[in-house]
Coordinates of C-alpha atoms in Angstrom, one line a residue:
X1 CA 41.4 8.7 28.8
X2 CA 38.4 10.9 28.1
X3 CA 36.2 10.1 25.2
X4 CA 34.5 12.9 23.3
X5 CA 30.8 13.3 24.1
X6 CA 28.4 11.6 21.8
X7 CA 26.8 14.0 19.4
X8 CA 23.1 14.3 19.9
X9 CA 20.9 12.6 17.3
X10 CA 19.6 16.0 16.2
X11 CA 23.1 17.3 15.4
X12 CA 24.9 14.1 14.3
X13 CA 23.3 13.7 10.9
X14 CA 20.9 15.8 8.8
X15 CA 17.6 14.0 9.1
X16 CA 16.2 12.9 5.8
X17 CA 13.2 14.8 4.6
X18 CA 10.3 12.6 3.9
X19 CA 8.0 13.6 1.0
X20 CA 4.7 15.1 2.0
X21 CA 2.0 12.5 2.3
X22 CA -1.8 12.7 2.6
X23 CA -2.8 9.9 4.8
X24 CA -6.5 10.5 3.9
X25 CA -5.8 9.0 0.5
X26 CA -6.3 5.3 0.2
X27 CA -5.4 3.1 -2.8
X28 CA -6.4 -0.3 -4.0
X29 CA -4.8 -2.4 -6.8
X30 CA -6.7 -5.6 -7.6
X31 CA -4.1 -8.3 -8.3
X32 CA -6.4 -11.4 -8.8
X33 CA -9.9 -12.6 -8.6
X34 CA -10.2 -16.2 -7.4
X35 CA -13.7 -17.5 -7.2
X36 CA -15.5 -15.6 -4.5
X37 CA -12.3 -13.9 -3.3
X38 CA -10.5 -10.7 -4.4
X39 CA -6.8 -10.4 -3.9
X40 CA -5.6 -6.8 -3.8
X41 CA -2.9 -4.4 -2.6
X42 CA -4.0 -1.7 -0.1
X43 CA -2.0 1.5 0.5
X44 CA -2.5 4.6 2.6
X45 CA -0.8 7.8 1.5
X46 CA 1.9 6.3 -0.7
X47 CA 0.6 3.9 -3.4
X48 CA 4.1 2.4 -3.7
X49 CA 3.9 1.1 0.0
X50 CA 1.1 -1.5 0.3
X51 CA 0.0 -4.6 2.0
X52 CA -1.5 -7.6 0.3
X53 CA -5.1 -8.5 1.4
X54 CA -7.7 -11.1 0.4
X55 CA -11.4 -10.6 1.1
X56 CA -14.7 -12.1 -0.1
X57 CA -16.2 -9.9 -2.9
X58 CA -18.9 -8.4 -0.7
X59 CA -16.4 -7.5 2.0
X60 CA -14.0 -6.1 -0.6
X61 CA -16.7 -3.8 -2.0
X62 CA -17.6 -2.6 1.5
X63 CA -13.9 -2.1 2.4
X64 CA -13.4 0.0 -0.7
X65 CA -16.5 2.1 -0.1
X66 CA -15.7 2.7 3.6
X67 CA -12.1 3.7 2.7
X68 CA -13.2 5.8 -0.3
X69 CA -10.3 4.2 -2.3
X70 CA -8.7 5.3 -5.5
X71 CA -8.4 2.3 -7.8
X72 CA -4.9 1.8 -9.4
X73 CA -4.2 0.2 -12.7
X74 CA -2.5 -3.3 -12.6
X75 CA 1.3 -3.1 -12.7
X76 CA 2.6 -3.5 -16.2
X77 CA 4.4 -6.8 -15.4
X78 CA 1.3 -8.4 -13.8
X79 CA -1.6 -10.1 -15.7
X80 CA -5.0 -8.5 -15.4
X81 CA -7.2 -10.0 -12.6
X82 CA -9.4 -11.7 -15.3
X83 CA -6.3 -13.5 -16.6
X84 CA -5.9 -15.1 -13.1
X85 CA -9.5 -16.2 -12.8
X86 CA -10.0 -19.9 -12.5
X87 CA -12.4 -21.4 -15.0

């Protein structure tokens, strides 16, 4: 019995079109400040797709300067960084 040939990936499905992205744009959303450390989300291109990072304040400030970041507002359901600060 002969099986039909597999369709090539290029012709089997229409490839989804990804939205245009500018990978030179960098985003930071501060999520908490704990003592000498800053917790934040960092994104490249898409602000919705980020990684969580923690750095000492001086390193955070240098990181933001080197990456020429755009600071994002806290998410509506998250407390402001000052709300998380330990007293």
